[in-house]
């Protein structure tokens, strides 16, 4: 049985359909005057496997349309409904840090598991959760961007040394370094608040190398900008910063360039001028082999 790609709001949807050689239907979205979501499927036969492509960055206004779309596909006899969300939101609040806090990672996973049959995403922020199936009740595939990032580094950066700004980044940095046969090390991050971080650790290995900072997410950019400043203060070349998901909130991109980054590079899970690593081959291979 083939797939039909259903585009909720993703610039990758049509390209994915082209490479899967299947149709792509774009959902019409609007709002009623009171702000409630309206959506309409184009006239087609949905009695098939339907792959809903969604950009879920800044998710709160996108979740209701997502649920409406999944349910409307079900009402139109879709046999299986997949969600392709290259950036998976609500992964960082994976425990209650203070009494009474919502553990949004589990709550969001429950919601998606109720409405979809299968999920594909790229490098979700797994920290205290080891694997998606600890919180998702549907098959949930975690696709790794590291081979694509390794390839980018090999093609574009000479004499690299990969650096992770904190312990959590080790999983991405080590894989990426192995893929491009580069040395790597990890620093330590002390986070006081979302906009106040300190970076510590020995920088003895960077002499004569091109530092490449690798992390899964750049959000406010403070993690990377503090690391850039530390490296430059230690006499390194201007570092290249690479992330899988560039959220770049609050002018983070310019903050990184102003801190002295040579370049800031992201994968195209979220559309941004820094996109230089195309996830399409990874997504196509994953869907094709399912
Ligand atoms: C968190 O642990 C992630 O791996 C990133 O390091 C973090 O999301 C970056 O956040 P920010 O850009 O706001 O410092």
Tab-separated table of C-alpha atoms and ligand atoms in Angstrom:
chain	number	residue	atom	x	y	z
A	1	UNK	CA	0.000	0.000	0.000
A	2	UNK	CA	1.424	3.397	-0.928
A	3	UNK	CA	1.442	6.640	1.060
A	4	UNK	CA	-0.439	9.834	0.453
A	5	UNK	CA	1.385	12.853	1.826
A	6	UNK	CA	-0.878	15.353	3.561
A	7	UNK	CA	0.661	18.761	4.106
A	8	UNK	CA	-0.500	20.517	7.249
A	9	UNK	CA	2.097	23.319	7.204
A	10	UNK	CA	5.451	21.828	6.195
A	11	UNK	CA	7.739	23.133	3.434
A	12	UNK	CA	9.171	19.606	3.211
A	13	UNK	CA	5.861	17.897	2.350
A	14	UNK	CA	5.795	18.424	-1.429
A	15	UNK	CA	9.494	17.529	-1.772
A	16	UNK	CA	8.935	14.380	0.251
A	17	UNK	CA	5.958	13.390	-1.906
A	18	UNK	CA	8.067	13.975	-5.021
A	19	UNK	CA	10.821	11.746	-3.747
A	20	UNK	CA	8.356	9.080	-2.587
A	21	UNK	CA	6.588	9.438	-5.964
A	22	UNK	CA	3.193	9.809	-4.322
A	23	UNK	CA	0.526	12.505	-4.271
A	24	UNK	CA	0.658	15.463	-1.900
A	25	UNK	CA	-2.532	17.120	-0.685
A	26	UNK	CA	-2.319	20.443	1.104
A	27	UNK	CA	-4.832	21.130	3.835
A	28	UNK	CA	-6.603	24.487	3.696
A	29	UNK	CA	-6.318	26.214	7.055
A	30	UNK	CA	-8.100	29.246	8.397
A	31	UNK	CA	-9.580	30.628	11.577
A	32	UNK	CA	-13.116	31.486	12.505
A	33	UNK	CA	-13.573	35.096	13.666
A	34	UNK	CA	-13.347	33.952	17.300
A	35	UNK	CA	-9.940	32.374	16.667
A	36	UNK	CA	-10.987	28.725	16.481
A	37	UNK	CA	-9.242	26.630	13.826
A	38	UNK	CA	-10.902	25.717	10.551
A	39	UNK	CA	-9.446	23.207	8.157
A	40	UNK	CA	-10.494	21.401	5.032
A	41	UNK	CA	-9.014	18.450	3.183
A	42	UNK	CA	-8.857	18.782	-0.582
A	43	UNK	CA	-11.265	16.567	-2.477
A	44	UNK	CA	-9.476	13.191	-2.808
A	45	UNK	CA	-9.653	9.555	-1.848
A	46	UNK	CA	-7.974	9.117	1.554
A	47	UNK	CA	-8.704	5.398	1.841
A	48	UNK	CA	-4.992	4.653	2.028
A	49	UNK	CA	-1.936	5.248	4.243
A	50	UNK	CA	-1.824	8.973	4.977
A	51	UNK	CA	1.338	10.699	6.135
A	52	UNK	CA	0.635	14.031	7.766
A	53	UNK	CA	3.652	16.347	7.511
A	54	UNK	CA	3.809	18.987	10.190
A	55	UNK	CA	6.221	21.634	11.345
A	56	UNK	CA	5.582	21.602	15.097
A	57	UNK	CA	8.015	24.329	16.143
A	58	UNK	CA	6.182	26.767	18.450
A	59	UNK	CA	3.515	24.112	18.797
A	60	UNK	CA	0.669	25.527	20.796
A	61	UNK	CA	-1.211	27.068	17.861
A	62	UNK	CA	-0.465	24.040	15.668
A	63	UNK	CA	-1.666	21.234	17.914
A	64	UNK	CA	-5.416	21.805	17.491
A	65	UNK	CA	-5.122	21.871	13.657
A	66	UNK	CA	-2.994	18.715	13.896
A	67	UNK	CA	-5.652	16.875	15.894
A	68	UNK	CA	-8.432	18.156	13.619
A	69	UNK	CA	-6.479	16.944	10.580
A	70	UNK	CA	-5.824	13.466	11.987
A	71	UNK	CA	-9.466	13.002	12.957
A	72	UNK	CA	-10.755	14.310	9.632
A	73	UNK	CA	-8.476	11.872	7.783
A	74	UNK	CA	-9.831	9.063	9.963
A	75	UNK	CA	-13.397	10.129	9.096
A	76	UNK	CA	-12.381	9.984	5.416
A	77	UNK	CA	-11.437	6.310	5.791
A	78	UNK	CA	-7.649	6.679	6.072
A	79	UNK	CA	-6.320	3.180	6.804
A	80	UNK	CA	-3.250	4.309	8.702
A	81	UNK	CA	-2.257	7.807	9.768
A	82	UNK	CA	1.408	8.617	10.201
A	83	UNK	CA	2.819	11.816	11.615
A	84	UNK	CA	6.066	13.130	10.211
A	85	UNK	CA	7.253	15.877	12.536
A	86	UNK	CA	10.983	16.441	11.936
A	87	UNK	CA	11.081	18.623	15.068
A	88	UNK	CA	9.279	17.004	17.980
A	89	UNK	CA	8.224	19.582	20.571
A	90	UNK	CA	7.575	19.146	24.275
A	91	UNK	CA	10.529	16.864	24.909
A	92	UNK	CA	12.425	18.919	27.464
A	93	UNK	CA	9.996	18.923	30.399
A	94	UNK	CA	10.428	15.185	30.960
A	95	UNK	CA	10.114	15.293	34.752
A	96	UNK	CA	8.507	17.620	37.270
A	97	UNK	CA	11.360	19.788	38.532
A	98	UNK	CA	9.019	21.384	41.070
A	99	UNK	CA	5.855	20.033	42.707
A	100	UNK	CA	2.749	20.517	40.576
A	101	UNK	CA	4.538	21.025	37.248
A	102	UNK	CA	3.030	19.412	34.137
A	103	UNK	CA	5.324	16.740	32.709
A	104	UNK	CA	4.552	17.889	29.201
A	105	UNK	CA	6.705	15.302	27.387
A	106	UNK	CA	4.449	12.452	28.560
A	107	UNK	CA	1.218	14.393	28.151
A	108	UNK	CA	2.074	15.397	24.580
A	109	UNK	CA	3.163	11.824	23.761
A	110	UNK	CA	-0.191	10.544	25.034
A	111	UNK	CA	-2.099	12.984	22.873
A	112	UNK	CA	-0.170	12.066	19.716
A	113	UNK	CA	-0.485	8.341	20.509
A	114	UNK	CA	-4.275	8.710	20.678
A	115	UNK	CA	-4.612	10.252	17.235
A	116	UNK	CA	-1.839	8.744	15.104
A	117	UNK	CA	-0.710	5.206	14.248
A	118	UNK	CA	2.978	5.884	13.727
A	119	UNK	CA	5.436	8.757	14.234
A	120	UNK	CA	8.685	9.710	12.548
A	121	UNK	CA	10.866	12.438	13.955
A	122	UNK	CA	14.508	13.522	13.859
A	123	UNK	CA	16.765	13.602	16.921
A	124	UNK	CA	14.147	14.328	19.572
A	125	UNK	CA	15.603	15.750	22.758
A	126	UNK	CA	16.015	12.527	24.738
A	127	UNK	CA	17.532	13.321	28.094
A	128	UNK	CA	16.049	11.543	31.097
A	129	UNK	CA	13.872	9.520	28.682
A	130	UNK	CA	16.041	6.948	26.906
A	131	UNK	CA	13.800	6.122	23.961
A	132	UNK	CA	10.560	7.417	22.476
A	133	UNK	CA	8.748	4.161	23.216
A	134	UNK	CA	9.005	4.947	26.930
A	135	UNK	CA	6.353	7.633	26.405
A	136	UNK	CA	4.770	6.947	22.965
A	137	UNK	CA	2.281	4.081	22.658
A	138	UNK	CA	2.607	3.925	18.848
A	139	UNK	CA	5.678	2.946	16.806
A	140	UNK	CA	7.824	6.076	17.085
A	141	UNK	CA	10.926	6.271	14.919
A	142	UNK	CA	13.844	8.415	15.988
A	143	UNK	CA	15.862	9.260	12.854
A	144	UNK	CA	19.440	10.381	13.334
A	145	UNK	CA	20.715	13.422	11.444
A	146	UNK	CA	24.316	12.706	12.459
A	147	UNK	CA	25.315	10.951	9.168
A	148	UNK	CA	24.121	14.021	7.245
A	149	UNK	CA	25.958	16.379	9.615
A	150	UNK	CA	29.128	14.273	9.396
A	151	UNK	CA	28.879	14.435	5.631
A	152	UNK	CA	28.462	18.233	5.737
A	153	UNK	CA	31.543	18.561	7.949
A	154	UNK	CA	33.608	16.295	5.696
A	155	UNK	CA	32.653	18.273	2.601
A	156	UNK	CA	32.969	21.766	4.054
A	157	UNK	CA	35.295	21.964	7.069
A	158	UNK	CA	39.002	21.237	7.149
A	159	UNK	CA	40.751	19.827	10.203
A	160	UNK	CA	37.656	19.876	12.447
A	161	UNK	CA	37.440	19.152	16.150
A	162	UNK	CA	33.893	18.613	17.385
A	163	UNK	CA	32.780	20.082	20.692
A	164	UNK	CA	29.605	19.441	22.654
A	165	UNK	CA	28.603	22.227	25.028
A	166	UNK	CA	27.168	19.886	27.671
A	167	UNK	CA	26.826	16.237	28.703
A	168	UNK	CA	23.473	15.865	26.936
A	169	UNK	CA	25.095	16.685	23.599
A	170	UNK	CA	27.502	13.749	23.862
A	171	UNK	CA	25.070	11.400	22.072
A	172	UNK	CA	25.004	13.649	18.970
A	173	UNK	CA	28.621	14.825	19.058
A	174	UNK	CA	30.160	11.356	19.427
A	175	UNK	CA	28.097	9.882	16.554
A	176	UNK	CA	28.801	12.838	14.296
A	177	UNK	CA	32.535	12.778	15.068
A	178	UNK	CA	32.712	9.058	14.377
A	179	UNK	CA	31.011	9.603	11.012
A	180	UNK	CA	33.572	12.163	9.874
A	181	UNK	CA	36.537	10.644	11.667
A	182	UNK	CA	37.195	13.774	13.739
A	183	UNK	CA	38.338	14.186	17.352
A	184	UNK	CA	35.743	15.433	19.840
A	185	UNK	CA	35.223	16.427	23.429
A	186	UNK	CA	32.453	17.613	25.712
A	187	UNK	CA	32.290	20.685	27.959
A	188	UNK	CA	30.206	21.219	31.067
A	189	UNK	CA	27.224	23.514	31.227
A	190	UNK	CA	25.846	25.129	34.337
A	191	UNK	CA	22.390	26.478	33.570
A	192	UNK	CA	21.110	29.055	36.052
A	193	UNK	CA	18.082	29.984	33.938
A	194	UNK	CA	17.051	29.819	30.294
A	195	UNK	CA	19.128	32.911	29.507
A	196	UNK	CA	21.964	32.472	31.967
A	197	UNK	CA	24.411	29.628	31.345
A	198	UNK	CA	28.053	29.083	32.175
A	199	UNK	CA	30.343	26.815	30.179
A	200	UNK	CA	33.326	25.125	31.834
A	201	UNK	CA	35.930	22.555	30.894
A	202	UNK	CA	39.378	22.128	29.476
A	203	UNK	CA	40.069	23.540	26.008
A	204	UNK	CA	43.569	22.112	25.624
A	205	UNK	CA	42.714	20.104	22.507
A	206	UNK	CA	41.774	22.912	20.120
A	207	UNK	CA	45.203	24.167	19.026
A	208	UNK	CA	45.486	24.285	15.239
A	209	UNK	CA	41.996	22.845	14.766
A	210	UNK	CA	38.746	24.239	13.423
A	211	UNK	CA	36.273	24.025	16.323
A	212	UNK	CA	32.806	22.826	15.370
A	213	UNK	CA	30.142	23.074	18.074
A	214	UNK	CA	27.416	20.460	17.699
A	215	UNK	CA	24.116	20.320	19.590
A	216	UNK	CA	20.607	19.073	18.938
A	217	UNK	CA	18.842	22.381	19.515
A	218	UNK	CA	19.731	26.056	19.415
A	219	UNK	CA	16.917	27.846	21.209
A	220	UNK	CA	17.903	31.157	22.831
A	221	UNK	CA	21.452	30.506	21.616
A	222	UNK	CA	23.018	31.228	25.019
A	223	UNK	CA	24.487	27.712	25.301
A	224	UNK	CA	26.350	28.108	22.036
A	225	UNK	CA	27.186	31.814	22.370
A	226	UNK	CA	28.775	31.265	25.803
A	227	UNK	CA	30.754	28.348	24.340
A	228	UNK	CA	31.866	30.469	21.392
A	229	UNK	CA	33.060	33.208	23.760
A	230	UNK	CA	34.988	30.704	25.900
A	231	UNK	CA	36.686	29.214	22.862
A	232	UNK	CA	37.654	32.588	21.439
A	233	UNK	CA	38.983	33.712	24.829
A	234	UNK	CA	41.172	30.589	24.815
A	235	UNK	CA	42.628	31.613	21.442
A	236	UNK	CA	40.674	29.315	19.127
A	237	UNK	CA	39.654	30.031	15.548
A	238	UNK	CA	36.070	31.339	15.238
A	239	UNK	CA	33.940	28.222	15.763
A	240	UNK	CA	31.358	26.854	13.352
A	241	UNK	CA	28.067	26.132	15.165
A	242	UNK	CA	25.897	23.261	13.918
A	243	UNK	CA	22.529	22.142	15.254
A	244	UNK	CA	19.836	19.769	14.124
A	245	UNK	CA	16.916	22.020	15.082
A	246	UNK	CA	17.425	25.775	14.857
A	247	UNK	CA	14.649	27.351	16.902
A	248	UNK	CA	16.579	30.638	17.121
A	249	UNK	CA	14.233	32.375	19.526
A	250	UNK	CA	14.864	35.973	20.575
A	251	UNK	CA	17.375	36.841	17.836
A	252	UNK	CA	19.579	33.900	18.804
A	253	UNK	CA	21.043	33.666	15.307
A	254	UNK	CA	22.452	37.198	15.375
A	255	UNK	CA	23.580	36.746	18.973
A	256	UNK	CA	25.695	33.802	17.876
A	257	UNK	CA	27.232	35.695	14.976
A	258	UNK	CA	27.901	38.681	17.251
A	259	UNK	CA	29.557	36.364	19.801
A	260	UNK	CA	32.042	35.476	17.050
A	261	UNK	CA	30.778	32.265	15.414
A	262	UNK	CA	32.272	31.797	11.957
A	263	UNK	CA	29.039	30.259	10.651
A	264	UNK	CA	25.803	28.932	12.072
A	265	UNK	CA	24.402	25.880	10.295
A	266	UNK	CA	21.163	23.977	10.844
A	267	UNK	CA	19.230	21.102	9.325
A	268	UNK	CA	15.960	22.030	7.613
A	269	UNK	CA	13.574	20.593	10.208
A	270	UNK	CA	12.593	24.241	10.821
A	271	UNK	CA	12.882	26.679	7.937
A	272	UNK	CA	15.623	29.278	8.591
A	273	UNK	CA	18.356	31.080	6.654
A	274	UNK	CA	20.925	28.862	8.404
A	275	UNK	CA	19.496	25.675	6.803
A	276	UNK	CA	22.368	23.984	4.975
A	277	UNK	CA	21.778	20.303	5.731
A	278	UNK	CA	18.831	18.740	3.928
A	279	UNK	CA	16.949	16.065	5.892
A	280	UNK	CA	14.976	14.895	2.864
A	281	UNK	CA	17.178	11.842	2.049
A	282	UNK	CA	16.871	10.674	5.664
A	283	UNK	CA	13.078	11.134	5.738
A	284	UNK	CA	12.582	9.498	2.350
A	285	UNK	CA	14.661	6.454	3.294
A	286	UNK	CA	12.813	6.034	6.586
A	287	UNK	CA	9.334	6.211	5.059
A	288	UNK	CA	10.313	4.006	2.119
A	289	UNK	CA	11.636	1.270	4.379
A	290	UNK	CA	8.590	1.286	6.669
B	1	LIG	C1	19.472	21.263	26.021
B	1	LIG	O1	19.920	20.574	26.840
B	1	LIG	C2	19.771	21.206	24.554
B	1	LIG	O2	20.576	20.132	24.198
B	1	LIG	C3	20.389	22.507	24.111
B	1	LIG	O3	21.683	22.620	24.631
B	1	LIG	C4	19.546	23.649	24.555
B	1	LIG	O4	18.206	23.462	24.149
B	1	LIG	C5	20.057	24.953	23.992
B	1	LIG	O5	19.273	25.967	24.512
B	1	LIG	P1	19.685	27.466	24.363
B	1	LIG	O6	20.007	27.730	22.924
B	1	LIG	O7	18.462	28.216	24.826
B	1	LIG	O8	20.846	27.716	25.280
